XYZ file of C-alpha atoms in Angstrom:
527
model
C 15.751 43.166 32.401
C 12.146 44.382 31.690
C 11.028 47.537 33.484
C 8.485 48.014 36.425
C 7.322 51.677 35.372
C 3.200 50.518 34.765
C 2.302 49.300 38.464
C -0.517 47.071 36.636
C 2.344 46.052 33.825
C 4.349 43.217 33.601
C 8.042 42.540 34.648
C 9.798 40.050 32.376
C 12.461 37.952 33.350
C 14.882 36.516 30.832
C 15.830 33.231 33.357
C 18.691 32.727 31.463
C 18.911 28.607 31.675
C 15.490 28.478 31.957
C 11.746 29.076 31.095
C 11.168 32.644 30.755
C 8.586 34.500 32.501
C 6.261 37.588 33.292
C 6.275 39.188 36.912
C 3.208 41.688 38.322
C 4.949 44.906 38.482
C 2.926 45.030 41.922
C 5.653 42.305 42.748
C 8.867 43.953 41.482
C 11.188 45.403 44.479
C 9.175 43.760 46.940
C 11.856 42.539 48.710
C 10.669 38.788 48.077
C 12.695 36.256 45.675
C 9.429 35.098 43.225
C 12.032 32.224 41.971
C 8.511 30.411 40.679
C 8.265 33.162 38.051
C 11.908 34.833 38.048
C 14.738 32.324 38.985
C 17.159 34.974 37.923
C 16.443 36.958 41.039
C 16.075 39.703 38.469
C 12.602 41.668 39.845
C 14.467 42.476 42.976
C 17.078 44.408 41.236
C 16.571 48.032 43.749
C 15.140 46.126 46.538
C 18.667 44.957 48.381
C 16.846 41.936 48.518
C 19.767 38.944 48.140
C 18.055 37.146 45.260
C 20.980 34.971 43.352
C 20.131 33.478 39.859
C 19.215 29.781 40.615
C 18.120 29.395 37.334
C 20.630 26.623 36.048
C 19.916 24.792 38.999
C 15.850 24.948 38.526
C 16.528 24.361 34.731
C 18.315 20.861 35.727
C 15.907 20.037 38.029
C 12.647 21.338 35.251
C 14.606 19.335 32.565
C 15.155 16.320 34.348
C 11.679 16.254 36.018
C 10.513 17.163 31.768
C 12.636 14.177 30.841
C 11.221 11.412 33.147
C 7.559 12.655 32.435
C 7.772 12.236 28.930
C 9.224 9.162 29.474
C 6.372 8.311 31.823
C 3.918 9.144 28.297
C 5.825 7.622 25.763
C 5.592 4.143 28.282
C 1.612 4.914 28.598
C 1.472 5.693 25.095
C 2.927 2.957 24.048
C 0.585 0.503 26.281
C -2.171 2.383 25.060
C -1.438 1.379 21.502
C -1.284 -1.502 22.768
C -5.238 -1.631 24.127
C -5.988 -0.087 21.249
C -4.612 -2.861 18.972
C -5.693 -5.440 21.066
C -9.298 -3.710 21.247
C -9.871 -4.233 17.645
C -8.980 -7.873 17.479
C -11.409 -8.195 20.387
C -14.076 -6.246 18.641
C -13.877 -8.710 16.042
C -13.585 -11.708 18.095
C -16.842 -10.555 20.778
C -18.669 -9.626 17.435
C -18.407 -13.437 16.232
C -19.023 -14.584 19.749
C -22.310 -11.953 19.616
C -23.418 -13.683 16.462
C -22.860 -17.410 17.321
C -24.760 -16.803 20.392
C -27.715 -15.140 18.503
C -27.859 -18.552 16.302
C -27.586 -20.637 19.859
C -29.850 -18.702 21.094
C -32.458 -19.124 17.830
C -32.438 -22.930 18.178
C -32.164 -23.061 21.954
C -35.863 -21.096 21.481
C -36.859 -23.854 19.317
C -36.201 -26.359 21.589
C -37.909 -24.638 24.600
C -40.849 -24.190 22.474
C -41.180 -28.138 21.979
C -40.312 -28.124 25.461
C -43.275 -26.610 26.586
C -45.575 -27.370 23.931
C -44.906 -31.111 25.164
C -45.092 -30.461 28.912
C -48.361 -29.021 28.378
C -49.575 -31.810 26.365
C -48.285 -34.072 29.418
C -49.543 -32.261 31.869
C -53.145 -32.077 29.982
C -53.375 -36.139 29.827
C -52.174 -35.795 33.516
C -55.288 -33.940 34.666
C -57.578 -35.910 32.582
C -56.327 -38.896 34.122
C -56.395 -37.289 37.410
C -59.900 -36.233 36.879
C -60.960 -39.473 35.567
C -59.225 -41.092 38.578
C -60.772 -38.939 41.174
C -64.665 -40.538 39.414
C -63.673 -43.716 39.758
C -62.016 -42.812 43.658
C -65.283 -41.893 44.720
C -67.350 -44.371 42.871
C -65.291 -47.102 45.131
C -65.558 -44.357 48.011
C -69.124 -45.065 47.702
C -69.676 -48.469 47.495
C -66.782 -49.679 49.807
C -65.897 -47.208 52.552
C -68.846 -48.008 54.413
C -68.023 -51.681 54.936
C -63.882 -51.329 55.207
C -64.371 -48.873 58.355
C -67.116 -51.466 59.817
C -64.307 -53.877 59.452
C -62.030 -51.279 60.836
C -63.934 -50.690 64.285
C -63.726 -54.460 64.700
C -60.828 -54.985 64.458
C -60.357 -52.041 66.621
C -62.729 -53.975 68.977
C -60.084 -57.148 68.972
C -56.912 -55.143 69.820
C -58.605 -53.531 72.481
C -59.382 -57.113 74.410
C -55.779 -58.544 72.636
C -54.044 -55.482 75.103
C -55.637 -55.892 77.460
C -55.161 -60.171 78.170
C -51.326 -59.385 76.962
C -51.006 -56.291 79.721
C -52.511 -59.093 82.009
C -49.824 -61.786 81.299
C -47.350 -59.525 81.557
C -48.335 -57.936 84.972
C -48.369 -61.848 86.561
C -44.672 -62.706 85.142
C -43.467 -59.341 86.537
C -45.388 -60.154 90.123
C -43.234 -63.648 89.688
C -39.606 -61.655 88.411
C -40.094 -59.499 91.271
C -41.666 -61.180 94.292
C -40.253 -65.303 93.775
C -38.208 -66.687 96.481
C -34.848 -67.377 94.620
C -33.529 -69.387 97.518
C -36.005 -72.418 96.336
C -34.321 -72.439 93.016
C -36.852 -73.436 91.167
C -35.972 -74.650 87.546
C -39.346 -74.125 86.207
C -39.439 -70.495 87.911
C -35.998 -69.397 87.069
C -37.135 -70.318 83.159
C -39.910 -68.126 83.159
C -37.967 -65.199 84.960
C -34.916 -66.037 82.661
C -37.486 -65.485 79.544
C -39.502 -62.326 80.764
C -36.083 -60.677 82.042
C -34.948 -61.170 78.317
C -37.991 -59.732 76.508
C -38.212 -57.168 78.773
C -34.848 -55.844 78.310
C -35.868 -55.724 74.428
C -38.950 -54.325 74.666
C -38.990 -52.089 78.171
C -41.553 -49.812 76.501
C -44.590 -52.747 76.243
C -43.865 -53.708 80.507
C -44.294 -49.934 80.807
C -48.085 -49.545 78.736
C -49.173 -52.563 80.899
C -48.071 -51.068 84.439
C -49.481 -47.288 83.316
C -52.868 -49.204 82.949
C -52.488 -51.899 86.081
C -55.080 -50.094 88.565
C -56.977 -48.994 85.722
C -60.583 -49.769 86.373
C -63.449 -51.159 83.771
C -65.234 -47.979 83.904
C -61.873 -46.359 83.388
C -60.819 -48.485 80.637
C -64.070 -48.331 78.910
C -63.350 -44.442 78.308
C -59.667 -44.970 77.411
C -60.472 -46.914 74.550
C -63.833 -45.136 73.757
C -61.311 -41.896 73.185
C -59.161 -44.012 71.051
C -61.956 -45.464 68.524
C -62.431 -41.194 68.116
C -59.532 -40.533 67.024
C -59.410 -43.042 65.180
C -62.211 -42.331 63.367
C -61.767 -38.810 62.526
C -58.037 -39.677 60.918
C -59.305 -42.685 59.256
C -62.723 -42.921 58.312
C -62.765 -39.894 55.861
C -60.893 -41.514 53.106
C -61.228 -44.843 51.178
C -57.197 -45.107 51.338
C -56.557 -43.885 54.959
C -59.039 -46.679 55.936
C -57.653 -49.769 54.204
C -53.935 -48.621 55.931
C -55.428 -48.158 59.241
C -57.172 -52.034 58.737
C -53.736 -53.231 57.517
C -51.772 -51.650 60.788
C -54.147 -53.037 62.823
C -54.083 -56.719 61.661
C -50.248 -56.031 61.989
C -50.704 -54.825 65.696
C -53.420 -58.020 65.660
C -50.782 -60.472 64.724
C -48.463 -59.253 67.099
C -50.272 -58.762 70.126
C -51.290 -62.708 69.043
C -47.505 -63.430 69.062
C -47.103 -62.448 72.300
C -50.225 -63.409 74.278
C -49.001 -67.216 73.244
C -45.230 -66.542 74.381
C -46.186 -65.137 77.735
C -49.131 -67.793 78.616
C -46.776 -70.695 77.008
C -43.965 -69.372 80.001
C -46.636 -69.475 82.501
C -47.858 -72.041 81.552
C -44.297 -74.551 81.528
C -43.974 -72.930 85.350
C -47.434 -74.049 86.420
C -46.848 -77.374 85.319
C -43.437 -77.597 86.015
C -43.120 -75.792 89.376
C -42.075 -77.734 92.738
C -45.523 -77.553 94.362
C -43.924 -78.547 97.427
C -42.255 -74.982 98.006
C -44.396 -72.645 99.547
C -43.676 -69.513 97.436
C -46.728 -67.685 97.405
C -45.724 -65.306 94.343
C -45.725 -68.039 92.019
C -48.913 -69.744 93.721
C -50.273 -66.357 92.918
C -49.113 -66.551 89.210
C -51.124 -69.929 88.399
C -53.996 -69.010 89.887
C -54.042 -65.672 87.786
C -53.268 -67.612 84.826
C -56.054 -69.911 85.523
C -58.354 -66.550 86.125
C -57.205 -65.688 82.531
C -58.346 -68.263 80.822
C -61.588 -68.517 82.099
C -61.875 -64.718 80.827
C -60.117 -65.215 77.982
C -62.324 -68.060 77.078
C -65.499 -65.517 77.659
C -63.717 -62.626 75.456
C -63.033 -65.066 72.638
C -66.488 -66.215 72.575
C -67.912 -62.410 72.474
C -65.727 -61.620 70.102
C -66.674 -64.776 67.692
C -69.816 -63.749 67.864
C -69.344 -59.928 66.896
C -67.292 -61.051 64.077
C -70.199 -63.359 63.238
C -72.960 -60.629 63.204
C -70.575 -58.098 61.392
C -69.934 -61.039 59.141
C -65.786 -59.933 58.998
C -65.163 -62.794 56.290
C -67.218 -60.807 53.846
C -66.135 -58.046 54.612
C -62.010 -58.819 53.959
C -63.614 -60.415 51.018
C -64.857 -56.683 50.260
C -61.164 -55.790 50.989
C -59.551 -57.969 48.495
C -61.330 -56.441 46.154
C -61.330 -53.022 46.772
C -57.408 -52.956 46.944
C -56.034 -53.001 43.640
C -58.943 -51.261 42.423
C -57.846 -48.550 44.069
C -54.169 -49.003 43.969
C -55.091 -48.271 40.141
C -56.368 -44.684 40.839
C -55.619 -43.807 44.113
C -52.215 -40.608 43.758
C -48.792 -42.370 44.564
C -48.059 -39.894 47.198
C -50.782 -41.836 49.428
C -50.340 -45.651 48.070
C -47.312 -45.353 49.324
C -48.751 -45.439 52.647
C -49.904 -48.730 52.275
C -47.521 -51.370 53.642
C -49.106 -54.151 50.924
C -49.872 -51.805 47.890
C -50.617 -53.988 44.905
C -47.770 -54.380 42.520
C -49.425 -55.522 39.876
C -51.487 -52.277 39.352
C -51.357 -51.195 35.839
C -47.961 -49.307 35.334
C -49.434 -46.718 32.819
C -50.207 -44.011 35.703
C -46.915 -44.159 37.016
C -45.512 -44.125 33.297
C -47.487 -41.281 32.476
C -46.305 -39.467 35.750
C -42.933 -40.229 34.769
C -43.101 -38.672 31.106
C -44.464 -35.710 33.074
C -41.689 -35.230 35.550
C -39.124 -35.729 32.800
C -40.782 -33.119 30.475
C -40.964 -30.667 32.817
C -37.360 -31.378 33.904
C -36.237 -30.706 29.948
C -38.265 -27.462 29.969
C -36.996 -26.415 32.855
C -33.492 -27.026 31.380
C -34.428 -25.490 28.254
C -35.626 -22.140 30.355
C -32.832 -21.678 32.157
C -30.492 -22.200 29.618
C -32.772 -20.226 27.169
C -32.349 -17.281 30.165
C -28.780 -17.572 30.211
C -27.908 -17.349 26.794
C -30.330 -14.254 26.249
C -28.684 -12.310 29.081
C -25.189 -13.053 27.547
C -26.449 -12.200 24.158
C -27.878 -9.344 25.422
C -25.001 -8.291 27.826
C -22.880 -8.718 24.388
C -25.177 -6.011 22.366
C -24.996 -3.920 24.556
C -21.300 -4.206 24.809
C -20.885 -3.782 21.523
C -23.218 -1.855 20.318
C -24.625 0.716 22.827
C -21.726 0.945 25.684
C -19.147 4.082 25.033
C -15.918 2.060 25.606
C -13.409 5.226 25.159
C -12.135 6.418 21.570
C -11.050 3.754 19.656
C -12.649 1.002 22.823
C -9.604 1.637 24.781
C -11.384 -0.095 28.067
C -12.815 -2.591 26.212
C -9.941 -5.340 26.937
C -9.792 -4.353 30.704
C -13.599 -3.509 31.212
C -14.495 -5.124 34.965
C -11.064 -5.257 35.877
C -10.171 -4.415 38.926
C -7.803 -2.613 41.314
C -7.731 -1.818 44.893
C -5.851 0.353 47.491
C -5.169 -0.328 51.321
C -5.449 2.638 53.294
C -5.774 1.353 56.822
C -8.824 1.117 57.809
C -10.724 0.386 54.413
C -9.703 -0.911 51.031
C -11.128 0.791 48.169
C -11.863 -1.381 45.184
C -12.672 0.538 41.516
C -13.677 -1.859 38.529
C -13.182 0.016 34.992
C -16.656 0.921 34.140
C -18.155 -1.575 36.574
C -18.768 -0.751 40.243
C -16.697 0.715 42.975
C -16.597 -0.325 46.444
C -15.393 0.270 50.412
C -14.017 -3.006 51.792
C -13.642 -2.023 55.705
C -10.612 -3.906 56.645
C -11.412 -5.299 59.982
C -14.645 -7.414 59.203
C -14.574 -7.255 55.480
C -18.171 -5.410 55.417
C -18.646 -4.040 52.068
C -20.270 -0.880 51.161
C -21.075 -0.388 47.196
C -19.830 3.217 46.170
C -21.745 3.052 43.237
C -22.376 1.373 39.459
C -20.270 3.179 36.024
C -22.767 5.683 34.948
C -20.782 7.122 32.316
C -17.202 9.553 31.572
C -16.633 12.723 32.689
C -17.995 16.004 31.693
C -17.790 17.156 27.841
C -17.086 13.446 27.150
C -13.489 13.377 28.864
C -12.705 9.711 28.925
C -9.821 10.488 31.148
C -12.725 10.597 34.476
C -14.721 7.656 35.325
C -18.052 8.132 37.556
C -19.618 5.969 39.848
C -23.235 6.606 41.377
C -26.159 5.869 43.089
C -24.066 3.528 46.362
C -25.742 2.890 49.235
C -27.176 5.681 50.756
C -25.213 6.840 53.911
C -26.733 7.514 56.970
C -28.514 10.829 57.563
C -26.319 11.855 53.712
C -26.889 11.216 50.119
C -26.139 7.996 48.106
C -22.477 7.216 47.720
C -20.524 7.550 44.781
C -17.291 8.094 43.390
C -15.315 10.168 40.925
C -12.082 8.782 38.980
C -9.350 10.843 37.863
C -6.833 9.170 35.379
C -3.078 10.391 35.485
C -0.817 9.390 32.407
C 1.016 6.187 33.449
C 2.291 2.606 31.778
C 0.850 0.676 34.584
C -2.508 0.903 36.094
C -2.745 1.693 39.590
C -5.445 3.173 42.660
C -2.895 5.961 43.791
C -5.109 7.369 46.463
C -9.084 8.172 47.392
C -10.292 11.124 49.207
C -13.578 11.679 50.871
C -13.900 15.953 49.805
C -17.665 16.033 51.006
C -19.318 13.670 53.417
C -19.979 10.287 50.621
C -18.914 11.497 47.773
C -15.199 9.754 47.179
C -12.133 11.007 44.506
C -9.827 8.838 43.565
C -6.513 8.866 41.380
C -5.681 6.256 39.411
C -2.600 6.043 37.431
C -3.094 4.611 33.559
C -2.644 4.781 29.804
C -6.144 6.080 29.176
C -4.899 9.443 30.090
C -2.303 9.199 27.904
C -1.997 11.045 24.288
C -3.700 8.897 21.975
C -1.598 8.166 18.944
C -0.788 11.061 16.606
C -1.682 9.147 13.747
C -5.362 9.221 15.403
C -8.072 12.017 14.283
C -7.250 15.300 16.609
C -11.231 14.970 17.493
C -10.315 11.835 19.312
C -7.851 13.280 21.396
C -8.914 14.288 24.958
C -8.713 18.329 25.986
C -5.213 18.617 28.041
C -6.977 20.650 30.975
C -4.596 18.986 33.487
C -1.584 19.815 31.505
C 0.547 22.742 33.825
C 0.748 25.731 31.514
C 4.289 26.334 30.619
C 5.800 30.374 31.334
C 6.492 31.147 27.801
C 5.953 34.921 27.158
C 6.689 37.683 24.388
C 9.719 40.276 24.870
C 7.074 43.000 25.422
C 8.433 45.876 27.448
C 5.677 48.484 28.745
């Protein structure tokens, strides 16, 4: 054995079976077995210390724990030849893809240039039009407004005495539904309750307008409908269009209202001539003598409103209508002649063609732009790929760039994607929180150590980020992830990269071994 006569030398230990090594003389005779450094039990030779050589059982266990770790690297050095062979095929193959692209990309740029050159011609022709259009909208705004809202207001005039004698029919057949003496069975009475009963159950809403106005005085009624010609005025009068629908609703209403005046007085009618006048039921006494009341007024009305319609001369004006109408069904924008219940078909087509060629063009450009966008960004994604991203030596991540791997610890997931992004998946709601973005390799360009920065920032801490640590291994794996200081996250992964690149590769290539475990081997050097 060596000797222990320099208390700063060095004790050396032959470990017969094993690794040599070199004791502190400090720790000679200390009366503890350093079997890390002597396994022969050697450096307690004086102590009385019971140290027995172990070192042929430690040698087994070094060799056979030697023996599986190289077989460990020669399986990861193996798959990284692999990578590496496959990374120059698809070198090649993303360099042909990068260059197809570019001439995709030159004629796609062609395309979206006639694409917009012609939506802007389009859309040119469009505003001309539109501005021609809106000249010749208030030319007929000018000379026809005037008279369409004069016949507007009397036809607003009409409805309002039309309402009124059909709210008055309708209250004396209700009166007769609801007050008749069934026990005469009438015929002619149980007809005209039969046909109310039926319209009413149709239309329960138009029974309910005529009973909200039934003690409605005229004074009353005068302002009702006063409000109404208001507010009808301010939504209608303004505009040319608006006007013409409002006229066209209201001779709707008109018609209507028309309809139903001659329904109800035809039903009251049949029961006043067909009633047994013999039966004294006073409710339908009280019906024919209303209906007799409303014809005398409804005579009166009629002949007020003939004359109005007379002084506002309404035949030329709907004359004035007619011809307004497809004069302005020629200009007037789409979005409002569609208002129009009875918009003139047979307006010229070439406005709606032209608006047509102008939605389609700008439907192609849009097309072209986002497919223009697309294509740049892969083009561009590919450059960079190729020609600006530091992919390992020899691009040993380039066939498993983005891929990723994850590791259940409990109460998160951790998720690392090679040269990508690396996240925290908390297991019980899935909430994700982004542990940063591949900002480059480790230190002194060791490709063997991925980092990940600039996460989310962590409450009252620093932004979160993440430092990979590559082990020699066939098959890639997250071993584990530690949180050392508060946000900052080390994992181990297990992996070829870390494996010796092949010897056939420049030694330049190869990454520094400061992981390897220095092995005991010393000089015979007694002090």
């Amino acid at each position: 054995p060596g000797t222990a006569a320099c208390s700063n030398g060095t004790f050396y230990c032959a470990n017969l079976g094993h690794i040599p090594g070199r004791l502190s003389s400090r720790r000679v005779n200390d009366g503890v077995c350093d079997y890390d450094v002597c396994c022969d039990g050697s450096d307690e030779w004086d102590s009385g210390a019971a140290c027995p050589d172990k070192c042929a059982e430690l040698g087994a266990q070094h060799r056979r724990a030697e023996s599986e770790r190289r077989l460990v690297q020669g399986a990861g050095e193996e798959r990284l030849r692999e990578l590496i062979a496959g990374a120059q095929g698809l070198r090649q193959t993303k360099r042909e893809e990068l260059e197809l692209k570019r001439t995709q990309l030159a004629a796609l740029e062609h395309e979206f240039a006639a694409a917009e050159a012609l939506k802007a011609d389009l859309e040119e022709q469009q505003r001309a039009r539109e501005a021609a259009d809106t000249t010749t909208l208030q030319a007929l705004t000018d000379e026809y407004l005037a008279d369409i809202v004069r016949l507007r207001k009397q036809l607003a005039r009409e409805l309002h005495v039309l309402r009124a004698q059909r709210d008055a029919l309708i209250l004396l057949l209700r009166s007769v539904r609801a007050d008749h003496n069934p026990e005469f069975n009438d015929a002619a009475v149980a007809a005209a309750v039969s046909e109310y009963t039926k319209f009413i159950d149709a239309y329960p809403y138009i029974e309910a307008a005529a009973l909200a106005y039934a003690d409605e005085d005229s004074a009353a009624r005068a302002q009702r409908e006063l409000e109404m010609d208001r507010d009808n005025a301010e939504s209608d009068d303004g505009s040319l269009q608006a006007c013409i629908n409002a006229v066209e609703i209201a001779d709707n209403e008109r018609r209507t209202v028309h309809d139903d005046i001659a329904m109800f007085f035809g039903w009251l009618d049949a029961l006043r001539l067909g009633y047994n006048q013999n039966y004294h039921d006073l409710a339908v006494k009280a019906a024919v003598v209303g209906l007799a009341d409303f014809e005398k007024a409804r005579d009166r009305e009629q002949a007020d409103l003939d004359a109005q319609q007379a002084e506002a001369d309404v035949k030329a004006l709907r004359e004035r209508l007619d011809i307004v109408k497809p004069l302005l069904s020629a200009v007037v924008p789409a979005e409002h002649a569609d208002e129009s219940e009875h918009a003139d078909e047979s307006a010229p087509a070439e406005s709606d063609d032209l608006d047509k060629r102008v939605a389609d063009a700008r439907s192609a450009f849009w097309d072209a732009q986002t497919a223009k966008s697309q294509l740049s960004n892969e083009v561009s994604n590919l450059r960079e790929l190729l020609e600006e991203k530091d992919l390992g030596p020899h691009d040993m991540y380039l066939s498993l760039k983005n891929e990723c791997y994850s590791l259940d610890s409990g109460e998160y997931t951790y998720e690392v994607c090679l040269l990508d992004r690396a996240a925290q998946i908390e297991n019980r709601n899935g909430a994700r929180q982004n542990l940063g973005s591949f900002t480059g390799f480790g230190e002194n360009g060791v490709h063997t150590v991925l980092q990940y920065r600039h996460g989310a920032k962590c409450w009252n801490g620093p932004e979160r980020s993440m430092t990979v640590e590559f082990e020699c291994a066939e098959e890639i794996k997250l071993l584990s992830v530690k949180e050392p200081e508060k946000c900052e996250y080390h994992a181990v992964m297990s992996g070829p990269f870390a494996c010796a690149l092949p010897a056939s590769e420049p030694e330049s290539a190869r990454e520094p071994e400061s992981a390897a475990e220095p092995e005991h081997v010393h000089i015979h050097d007694e002090l």
